[in-house]
Coordinates of C-alpha atoms in Angstrom, one line a residue:
Chain R
M242 CA 92.8 33.5 64.0
T243 CA 91.5 32.9 67.7
V244 CA 89.2 30.3 69.1
K245 CA 87.6 29.8 71.9
Y246 CA 88.2 26.5 74.0
M247 CA 86.8 25.2 76.7
L248 CA 88.4 23.9 79.3
L249 CA 86.6 21.5 82.0
I250 CA 87.7 20.6 85.2
Y251 CA 87.4 17.1 86.6
S252 CA 87.0 16.0 90.2
N253 CA 86.4 13.1 92.2
A254 CA 84.4 12.3 95.6
E255 CA 87.1 11.2 96.9
S256 CA 89.9 13.3 95.9
W257 CA 87.9 16.6 96.7
A258 CA 87.3 14.1 100.0
G259 CA 91.2 14.0 100.6
L260 CA 92.2 17.2 100.5
S261 CA 93.5 18.9 103.7
A262 CA 91.6 22.6 104.4
E263 CA 95.2 24.5 103.1
Q264 CA 95.2 22.6 100.3
R265 CA 91.6 23.5 99.5
E266 CA 92.5 27.2 100.4
G267 CA 95.3 26.9 98.2
L268 CA 92.4 25.5 94.9
S269 CA 90.6 28.9 95.4
R270 CA 93.0 30.7 95.0
S271 CA 94.4 29.2 92.0
H272 CA 91.6 29.3 90.6
L273 CA 91.0 33.4 91.9
E274 CA 94.4 34.2 90.6
L275 CA 93.5 32.9 87.2
S276 CA 90.6 34.2 87.2
R277 CA 92.1 37.3 87.5
E278 CA 94.9 37.6 85.3
L279 CA 92.3 35.8 81.8
T280 CA 90.0 38.8 82.6
E281 CA 92.8 40.5 82.7
Q282 CA 94.7 39.3 79.7
G283 CA 90.7 39.4 78.1
L284 CA 90.7 36.1 77.0
L285 CA 87.9 35.4 79.9
V286 CA 84.4 34.6 78.2
S287 CA 83.3 32.4 81.3
A288 CA 83.8 30.9 84.1
A289 CA 82.0 29.0 86.7
G290 CA 82.3 25.9 89.1
L291 CA 79.6 23.8 89.6
A292 CA 77.3 22.7 92.5
D293 CA 77.8 19.1 93.5
P294 CA 77.1 16.3 91.3
I295 CA 74.8 14.9 93.7
T296 CA 71.8 18.3 93.0
T297 CA 72.2 16.6 89.0
R298 CA 69.0 15.8 87.6
T299 CA 69.4 14.5 83.8
V300 CA 66.7 14.7 81.7
S301 CA 65.6 13.2 78.7
V302 CA 62.7 12.7 76.4
R303 CA 61.6 9.5 74.8
D304 CA 58.0 8.9 72.6
E305 CA 56.5 12.7 74.3
G306 CA 57.6 11.5 77.4
L307 CA 59.3 13.4 80.0
T308 CA 62.1 11.1 82.3
T309 CA 64.7 12.6 85.1
T310 CA 66.9 10.8 87.3
D311 CA 69.0 11.7 89.6
G312 CA 72.8 12.4 89.3
P313 CA 75.1 12.9 85.7
Y314 CA 74.3 11.2 82.9
A315 CA 77.5 9.4 83.4
E316 CA 78.1 6.6 85.5
A317 CA 81.5 7.3 86.2
K318 CA 83.8 8.1 89.7
E319 CA 85.1 11.3 88.1
H320 CA 82.7 14.0 87.5
L321 CA 82.7 17.8 85.6
A322 CA 83.4 20.1 88.7
G323 CA 83.8 23.8 86.4
F324 CA 84.3 25.3 83.7
Y325 CA 86.8 28.1 82.2
L326 CA 85.8 29.0 78.7
V327 CA 88.7 31.5 77.1
E328 CA 89.6 32.8 73.8
C329 CA 93.1 32.0 72.6
E330 CA 95.1 31.5 69.3
T331 CA 96.5 28.5 70.2
I332 CA 95.2 25.0 71.3
D333 CA 99.1 25.0 73.6
E334 CA 98.4 28.5 74.7
A335 CA 94.7 26.8 76.4
I336 CA 96.9 23.6 78.0
G337 CA 98.9 25.9 79.7
Y338 CA 96.5 27.9 81.2
A339 CA 94.1 24.5 82.0
A340 CA 98.0 22.7 83.9
R341 CA 97.8 25.8 85.8
M342 CA 94.8 24.2 87.2
P343 CA 95.7 22.7 90.3
D344 CA 93.0 20.4 89.1
A345 CA 95.1 18.8 86.6
R346 CA 97.1 17.4 89.6
Y347 CA 94.0 16.0 91.5
V348 CA 91.9 14.5 88.1
A349 CA 92.5 16.6 85.2
V350 CA 91.4 19.3 83.1
E351 CA 90.2 18.4 79.2
V352 CA 90.6 21.0 76.4
R353 CA 88.1 20.9 74.1
P354 CA 87.5 23.5 70.8
V355 CA 84.2 24.9 70.4
M356 CA 82.2 24.6 66.9
D357 CA 82.2 27.8 65.6
T358 CA 78.6 28.5 63.2
S359 CA 80.7 30.0 60.6
G360 CA 83.0 28.1 57.9
L361 CA 84.5 28.8 54.1
E362 CA 82.7 27.1 51.0
M363 CA 85.2 24.0 50.8
Chain J
M429 CA 74.2 57.4 66.3
S430 CA 72.9 56.3 63.5
D431 CA 72.6 59.4 61.3
F432 CA 76.0 60.6 61.7
E433 CA 78.3 57.4 62.5
P434 CA 79.7 57.4 58.7
L435 CA 81.0 61.3 60.1
L436 CA 82.3 60.5 62.4
R437 CA 84.2 57.2 61.9
E438 CA 85.4 58.2 58.9
Q439 CA 87.1 61.6 61.2
T440 CA 88.2 59.4 64.1
P441 CA 91.5 58.2 62.8
Q442 CA 92.3 61.9 61.8
V443 CA 91.2 63.2 65.3
L444 CA 93.1 60.9 67.3
S445 CA 96.3 61.3 65.3
A446 CA 96.1 64.5 65.5
L447 CA 95.4 64.1 69.7
V448 CA 98.7 61.8 69.6
R449 CA 101.3 63.6 67.6
H450 CA 100.7 66.7 70.0
Y451 CA 100.1 66.0 73.1
G452 CA 102.0 61.6 73.5
H453 CA 99.6 59.7 75.7
F454 CA 98.0 57.2 73.0
D455 CA 96.4 55.4 75.6
L456 CA 94.4 58.8 77.1
A457 CA 94.3 60.3 73.3
E458 CA 92.2 57.2 72.5
E459 CA 89.7 57.7 75.0
A460 CA 89.3 61.2 75.2
V461 CA 88.5 60.9 71.3
Q462 CA 85.9 57.7 72.2
E463 CA 84.4 60.5 74.2
A464 CA 84.5 64.0 71.9
L465 CA 82.9 61.5 69.4
L466 CA 79.8 60.4 72.4
A467 CA 79.8 64.1 72.2
A468 CA 79.2 65.0 68.6
A469 CA 76.5 61.6 68.8
Q470 CA 74.6 63.2 72.0
Q471 CA 75.0 67.3 70.8
W472 CA 74.4 67.7 67.0
P473 CA 71.6 66.1 66.6
E474 CA 70.5 69.0 68.5
E475 CA 72.8 71.6 67.7
G476 CA 73.3 70.9 64.2
V477 CA 76.8 69.3 62.7
P478 CA 79.3 72.3 62.9
D479 CA 81.0 73.7 59.8
N480 CA 83.9 71.5 60.3
P481 CA 83.2 69.0 62.6
K482 CA 86.7 67.7 62.7
G483 CA 88.3 70.8 64.0
W484 CA 85.2 70.5 66.6
L485 CA 85.9 66.6 67.8
I486 CA 89.9 68.2 67.2
R487 CA 88.8 70.7 70.0
V488 CA 86.3 68.8 72.3
G489 CA 88.8 65.8 72.6
S490 CA 92.1 68.4 73.2
R491 CA 90.0 69.7 76.7
R492 CA 89.2 65.8 77.6
L493 CA 92.6 65.0 76.5
M494 CA 93.7 67.6 79.2
D495 CA 91.7 67.3 82.3
L496 CA 92.6 63.1 82.0
L497 CA 96.5 64.0 82.0
R498 CA 95.7 66.1 85.0
S499 CA 93.7 63.4 86.8
D500 CA 96.3 61.2 85.8
T501 CA 98.9 63.4 86.7
A502 CA 96.9 64.4 89.7
R503 CA 97.0 60.4 90.3
R504 CA 100.4 59.5 90.1
R505 CA 101.1 62.5 92.3
R506 CA 98.8 61.2 95.3
E507 CA 100.3 57.4 94.8
E508 CA 103.9 58.7 94.6
N509 CA 103.8 62.1 97.3
A510 CA 101.0 61.8 98.9
A511 CA 102.3 65.4 100.5
S512 CA 103.8 67.3 97.7
L513 CA 102.4 70.2 97.6
A514 CA 102.3 71.2 94.1
A515 CA 99.5 71.9 92.1
P516 CA 98.5 69.5 89.9
E517 CA 98.7 71.5 86.4
E518 CA 102.7 72.9 87.2
F519 CA 102.7 69.2 86.0
V520 CA 100.9 69.7 83.1
A521 CA 101.8 71.7 79.4
S522 CA 98.2 73.1 78.5
G523 CA 98.6 72.8 74.3
P524 CA 98.5 74.8 72.2
E525 CA 94.7 74.6 70.4
I526 CA 94.6 72.9 67.6
D527 CA 92.1 73.2 64.6
D528 CA 93.4 71.0 61.6
L529 CA 96.4 68.5 60.5
G530 CA 97.9 71.5 58.2
G531 CA 96.2 68.7 55.8
R532 CA 98.6 65.8 56.6
D533 CA 97.5 62.4 57.3
D534 CA 98.9 60.3 59.8
T535 CA 96.0 57.5 59.8
L536 CA 98.6 55.4 59.0
T537 CA 101.2 55.6 61.8
L538 CA 98.4 55.3 63.3
L539 CA 97.7 52.0 61.9
F540 CA 101.3 51.3 62.5
L541 CA 101.0 51.9 66.2
C542 CA 98.1 49.6 66.1
C543 CA 99.2 46.7 64.5
H544 CA 102.7 47.3 66.8
P545 CA 104.7 43.7 67.1
A546 CA 104.4 43.9 70.8
L547 CA 101.0 42.9 70.6
S548 CA 99.0 39.8 69.4
A549 CA 96.8 39.7 66.3
A550 CA 93.6 39.5 68.3
S551 CA 95.2 42.5 70.0
Q552 CA 95.8 44.7 66.9
I553 CA 92.4 43.8 65.0
A554 CA 90.2 44.7 68.6
L555 CA 92.8 48.1 68.4
T556 CA 92.9 48.8 65.3
L557 CA 88.7 48.4 64.2
R558 CA 88.4 51.3 67.7
A559 CA 90.7 53.5 67.1
V560 CA 91.0 53.4 63.2
G561 CA 87.7 52.1 62.7
G562 CA 86.4 53.9 65.3
L563 CA 84.3 51.2 66.2
T564 CA 82.9 51.3 69.7
T565 CA 84.4 48.2 71.9
A566 CA 80.4 46.7 71.8
Q567 CA 80.5 46.7 68.2
I568 CA 83.7 45.0 68.5
A569 CA 82.5 42.6 71.1
A570 CA 79.6 41.5 69.2
A571 CA 81.6 40.9 66.6
F572 CA 83.5 38.7 68.1
L573 CA 81.1 37.4 70.6
V574 CA 82.9 37.6 73.4
P575 CA 81.3 40.2 76.2
E576 CA 81.8 43.3 76.1
T577 CA 84.3 42.8 79.2
T578 CA 86.2 40.7 78.2
M579 CA 87.2 42.9 74.8
A580 CA 86.9 46.3 76.9
Q581 CA 90.2 44.3 79.1
R582 CA 92.6 43.5 75.6
I583 CA 91.8 46.7 74.1
S584 CA 93.2 48.4 77.7
R585 CA 95.6 45.9 77.2
A586 CA 96.9 46.7 74.1
K587 CA 96.7 50.3 75.5
R588 CA 98.9 49.0 77.8
S589 CA 101.5 47.9 76.0
I590 CA 102.1 50.0 73.3
K591 CA 102.6 53.0 76.5
Q592 CA 104.7 50.2 77.9
A593 CA 106.8 49.8 74.2
G594 CA 107.6 53.7 74.0
S595 CA 106.3 53.3 70.9
S596 CA 106.7 57.1 69.3
F597 CA 104.2 58.1 67.4
E598 CA 106.0 58.6 63.6
L599 CA 106.9 56.2 60.9
P600 CA 108.8 53.7 60.9
P601 CA 112.2 53.7 59.3
E602 CA 112.2 52.9 56.2
A603 CA 114.3 49.4 57.0
E604 CA 111.3 48.8 59.2
R605 CA 108.6 50.2 56.8
D606 CA 107.7 46.6 54.7
A607 CA 107.8 44.5 57.7
R608 CA 105.4 46.2 60.1
M609 CA 102.8 47.1 56.1
G610 CA 102.5 43.2 56.3
A611 CA 101.7 43.3 59.5
V612 CA 99.3 45.8 58.8
L613 CA 98.0 44.3 55.9
H614 CA 97.6 41.1 57.5
V615 CA 95.4 42.6 60.4
L616 CA 93.2 44.0 57.5
Y617 CA 93.0 41.0 56.2
L618 CA 92.3 38.4 59.1
I619 CA 89.1 41.3 59.9
F620 CA 87.7 40.6 56.5
N621 CA 87.8 36.9 57.4
E622 CA 86.5 37.2 60.3
G623 CA 83.8 39.0 58.9
Y624 CA 83.3 36.8 55.7
T625 CA 83.8 33.5 57.1
A626 CA 80.6 33.8 59.6
S627 CA 77.9 31.6 57.2
S628 CA 74.4 32.7 58.1
G629 CA 72.6 35.8 56.6
T630 CA 71.2 36.7 59.4
D631 CA 74.4 37.9 61.7
L632 CA 74.6 41.4 60.7
H633 CA 78.1 41.0 62.5
S634 CA 80.0 39.8 59.0
A635 CA 79.1 41.7 56.6
E636 CA 79.7 44.7 58.5
L637 CA 82.9 43.4 59.6
T638 CA 84.1 43.0 55.2
G639 CA 82.3 46.1 55.0
E640 CA 85.1 47.6 57.4
A641 CA 87.9 45.8 56.0
I642 CA 87.4 46.9 52.7
R643 CA 86.7 50.3 54.1
L644 CA 90.3 50.5 55.5
V645 CA 91.7 49.3 53.1
R646 CA 90.5 51.8 50.7
G647 CA 91.7 54.3 53.1
V648 CA 94.7 52.9 52.8
R649 CA 95.0 52.5 48.8
R650 CA 94.6 56.5 49.5
L651 CA 97.4 57.0 51.1
L652 CA 100.0 54.1 49.4
P653 CA 98.1 54.6 45.9
D654 CA 101.2 53.2 44.2
D655 CA 101.9 49.8 46.2
G656 CA 101.5 46.6 44.6
E657 CA 100.0 44.7 47.6
V658 CA 97.4 47.1 48.9
A659 CA 95.5 47.0 45.3
G660 CA 95.9 43.3 45.7
L661 CA 94.9 42.8 49.2
L662 CA 91.4 45.5 48.0
A663 CA 91.0 43.8 44.8
L664 CA 91.2 40.0 47.1
M665 CA 88.6 41.3 49.0
L666 CA 86.4 42.3 46.7
L667 CA 86.5 39.6 44.5
T668 CA 85.6 37.3 47.5
D669 CA 83.2 39.1 49.0
A670 CA 81.5 39.6 45.6
R671 CA 80.3 35.9 45.8
R672 CA 78.8 36.7 49.3
P673 CA 75.1 36.5 48.5
A674 CA 76.0 32.7 47.0
R675 CA 77.9 31.2 49.1
T676 CA 75.1 30.0 51.7
D677 CA 71.5 28.8 51.5
A678 CA 68.9 30.0 52.7
D679 CA 69.7 27.6 55.9
G680 CA 72.8 29.1 56.5
G681 CA 74.7 26.0 54.6
L682 CA 77.0 25.9 52.6
I683 CA 77.6 26.3 49.2
P684 CA 81.0 25.4 47.6
L685 CA 82.1 27.6 45.0
A686 CA 81.4 25.3 42.4
D687 CA 77.6 24.5 42.7
Q688 CA 76.9 28.8 43.1
D689 CA 74.6 30.5 41.0
R690 CA 77.0 32.5 39.6
S691 CA 74.3 35.4 38.6
V692 CA 73.8 36.4 41.9
W693 CA 77.1 37.3 42.5
N694 CA 78.2 41.2 42.7
K695 CA 79.3 42.1 38.9
E696 CA 80.1 45.6 40.5
A697 CA 83.0 44.2 42.6
I698 CA 84.5 41.6 40.7
V699 CA 84.8 44.9 37.9
E700 CA 86.7 46.6 39.6
G701 CA 88.6 43.7 41.6
E702 CA 90.1 42.5 38.2
A703 CA 91.1 45.6 37.2
L704 CA 92.4 46.8 40.4
V705 CA 94.1 43.4 40.1
T706 CA 95.4 43.4 36.3
D707 CA 96.7 46.4 37.3
A708 CA 99.0 46.0 40.3
L709 CA 100.7 43.4 38.4
S710 CA 101.1 45.1 35.4
R711 CA 103.4 47.5 37.3
T712 CA 104.1 47.3 40.9
R713 CA 106.6 44.3 42.3
L714 CA 104.3 40.8 42.7
G715 CA 103.8 40.3 45.6
P716 CA 100.6 37.3 47.5
Y717 CA 98.2 39.3 48.0
Q718 CA 98.0 40.3 44.0
V719 CA 98.0 36.5 43.3
Q720 CA 96.1 35.6 45.6
A721 CA 93.7 38.2 43.8
A722 CA 94.2 37.1 40.3
I723 CA 93.7 34.2 40.9
A724 CA 90.1 35.1 42.2
A725 CA 89.8 37.1 39.6
V726 CA 90.2 33.8 37.1
H727 CA 87.4 31.6 39.8
D728 CA 85.1 34.7 38.8
T729 CA 85.4 35.9 35.6
A730 CA 84.1 32.3 34.2
K731 CA 80.9 32.1 33.1
R732 CA 80.1 28.4 34.5
A733 CA 82.2 26.7 37.0
E734 CA 82.9 24.3 34.0
D735 CA 84.4 27.2 31.9
T736 CA 87.4 27.9 35.1
D737 CA 90.6 28.2 33.8
W738 CA 92.5 25.6 36.1
A739 CA 95.6 25.7 34.0
Q740 CA 96.2 29.4 34.2
I741 CA 95.4 28.9 38.6
V742 CA 97.7 26.5 38.6
A743 CA 100.3 28.6 37.2
L744 CA 99.3 31.1 39.9
Y745 CA 99.7 28.6 42.8
Q746 CA 102.8 28.0 41.0
V747 CA 104.4 31.3 41.0
L748 CA 102.5 31.7 44.5
E749 CA 103.7 28.8 46.4
Q750 CA 107.7 30.6 45.4
I751 CA 106.5 33.6 47.0
S752 CA 105.3 32.2 50.2
D753 CA 106.2 29.8 52.9
N754 CA 102.5 28.1 53.2
P755 CA 100.8 25.0 53.4
M756 CA 97.5 26.4 52.6
V757 CA 98.8 27.0 49.2
T758 CA 100.0 23.8 48.5
L759 CA 96.9 22.2 49.8
N760 CA 94.7 24.3 47.0
H761 CA 97.5 24.0 44.4
A762 CA 96.8 20.2 44.6
V763 CA 93.4 20.9 44.2
A764 CA 93.4 22.9 41.2
V765 CA 95.9 20.2 40.0
A766 CA 93.5 17.8 39.8
M767 CA 91.5 20.0 38.2
A768 CA 93.4 20.2 35.4
S769 CA 95.2 17.0 35.1
G770 CA 93.0 14.5 36.6
P771 CA 92.9 13.4 40.4
K772 CA 96.3 11.2 40.9
E773 CA 98.7 13.9 40.3
G774 CA 96.0 16.3 42.8
L775 CA 97.1 13.7 45.0
A776 CA 100.7 13.0 44.9
L777 CA 100.9 16.6 45.5
L778 CA 99.4 16.0 49.4
E779 CA 101.5 13.2 50.4
P780 CA 104.4 16.0 50.7
L781 CA 102.0 17.5 53.2
E782 CA 101.2 14.6 55.5
A783 CA 104.5 14.6 56.6
D784 CA 104.9 18.0 57.4
G785 CA 103.3 18.6 60.9
R786 CA 101.8 22.1 60.3
L787 CA 98.4 20.8 58.4
A788 CA 99.0 17.2 59.7
D789 CA 95.2 16.9 61.6
H790 CA 94.4 19.4 59.6
H791 CA 90.4 18.6 58.4
R792 CA 91.3 20.8 55.0
L793 CA 93.2 18.2 54.2
E794 CA 91.6 15.6 55.0
A795 CA 88.3 16.9 53.4
V796 CA 90.5 17.8 50.2
R797 CA 91.0 14.2 49.6
A798 CA 88.1 13.6 50.2
H799 CA 86.9 14.9 47.3
L800 CA 90.1 14.2 45.2
L801 CA 89.6 10.2 46.0
E802 CA 85.8 10.6 45.2
M803 CA 87.0 12.2 41.5
S804 CA 89.5 8.9 41.2
G805 CA 86.6 6.6 42.6
D806 CA 87.4 5.4 45.4
L807 CA 84.0 6.0 47.4
V808 CA 84.9 4.2 50.2
G809 CA 88.1 5.5 50.9
A810 CA 86.5 9.3 49.6
R811 CA 83.5 8.3 52.2
E812 CA 86.6 7.2 55.4
S813 CA 88.1 10.2 55.2
Y814 CA 85.2 13.0 54.2
L815 CA 84.0 11.4 57.8
L816 CA 86.5 12.3 59.3
A817 CA 87.5 15.6 58.0
A818 CA 83.7 16.2 59.8
R819 CA 85.5 15.2 62.6
R820 CA 88.2 17.5 62.7
T821 CA 86.5 20.8 61.8
T822 CA 85.7 23.2 64.7
S823 CA 83.4 24.7 61.5
V824 CA 79.0 23.7 62.0
P825 CA 78.7 24.2 58.2
E826 CA 81.8 22.9 57.1
R827 CA 81.0 19.4 60.0
D828 CA 77.7 19.5 57.9
Y829 CA 79.0 20.0 54.6
L830 CA 81.2 17.0 55.1
Q831 CA 79.1 14.8 56.4
S832 CA 76.5 15.4 53.4
K833 CA 78.8 14.4 50.9
A834 CA 79.6 11.3 53.2
D835 CA 76.0 10.2 53.5
R836 CA 75.7 10.6 49.6
L837 CA 78.4 7.9 49.3
D838 CA 76.8 5.3 51.8
P839 CA 77.4 2.3 51.0

């Protein structure tokens, strides 16, 4: 049966800044085309781009106390830039769509199956 | 729609197949039937159910289909030749009024069409539920946990693919029928599994899907009462679904077969399923659904888990392995052998599966290995395997179950 896959788009500030205007335009166009195709195929569950990590707050609760810090949790150069949630019959199909994102060339796109609340008695 | 829903759903495939047989245009006919169903749901509560509900639905559906054909033709004409002056009506023969089907039931033809090989399994399922099951797009979307727009796209794409494949509305030739019948039964089996694997008792959609699959396969059986595999699939569904009340705890956690409270199994379903498979095995050509149903019957008729006739289950898995090339069968066979002859013999059967790439990274292979290692007394190895299996599964209840098995072996 089909499985839902999260396609996580990674970026980093330097590689984004290094893109030319045409490249950025091409990137947007590729995503528009891909979203349209996934919608037409009935595979798209959801998709969105995420705002710049500068807008991120990381929330943690310890001993009933809430603290927030600026920026994403992981201190890496790479950050999560957007995602697609698609429903595919195999992981290879999902990998195929991830590979069509220009982001896969600039940094990387991660493909992760989504956990399911169903199961069989084992 | 609730009061009339069973009646409407019962009529859906017959109304749709009448329209398709008469006018062709599966895609538009399907549209028209959905609208006729909607009209019935609005009008019948006020005006009462007509004497001949099927005739009523066919009449309303036909009229709607004519409208759709006209606007479709008109649209195409506008696109192709805006200057043409011909009236759109001239392009559409106004078909005869069809009130009934002359006793024929085209449901099977409709099922073959929905399970067309040009469609993906996901599309076959969606289209079957909608065209043959009479479920709304919203209901199907909810059952598969996707947005309604996603499911709507999937269905309209499936309809387009069928149109492009140019399928005529008739049963496939005899030679092809067996292969196509296999696809139909497989789709019904997938619909059942989609419902059965949903674990949580609060998920209404799961019970609806298994119920729908059983209803559909019962319908196929009425049309083909002598087909052993149809009987076998119905038996398998009944014997499996019979355990539903016992297979999860209050929190939605999975309870393995051996630990289930057998007193809450559905006895009526077990009796019906066992009778069906016994009859099919004695007088029809053997097939994999019958053998799987026979295995389920051995489990279901054991009074206690320890009374299970594992030797008979091993023999049935040997038969099943000969008629279906599926590594999952070998895996289940290994469990049965371990129960009948001991874990060493079972573990030996897992070895060829490591080499067989189809299952090498599958959590179920690791889970079985863990279970057999635990039986053999290798608790350290078992714990490692349970943890690896828990990481590999994408199912929350399976992960929780495997994790708890590992925790119990914590050194």
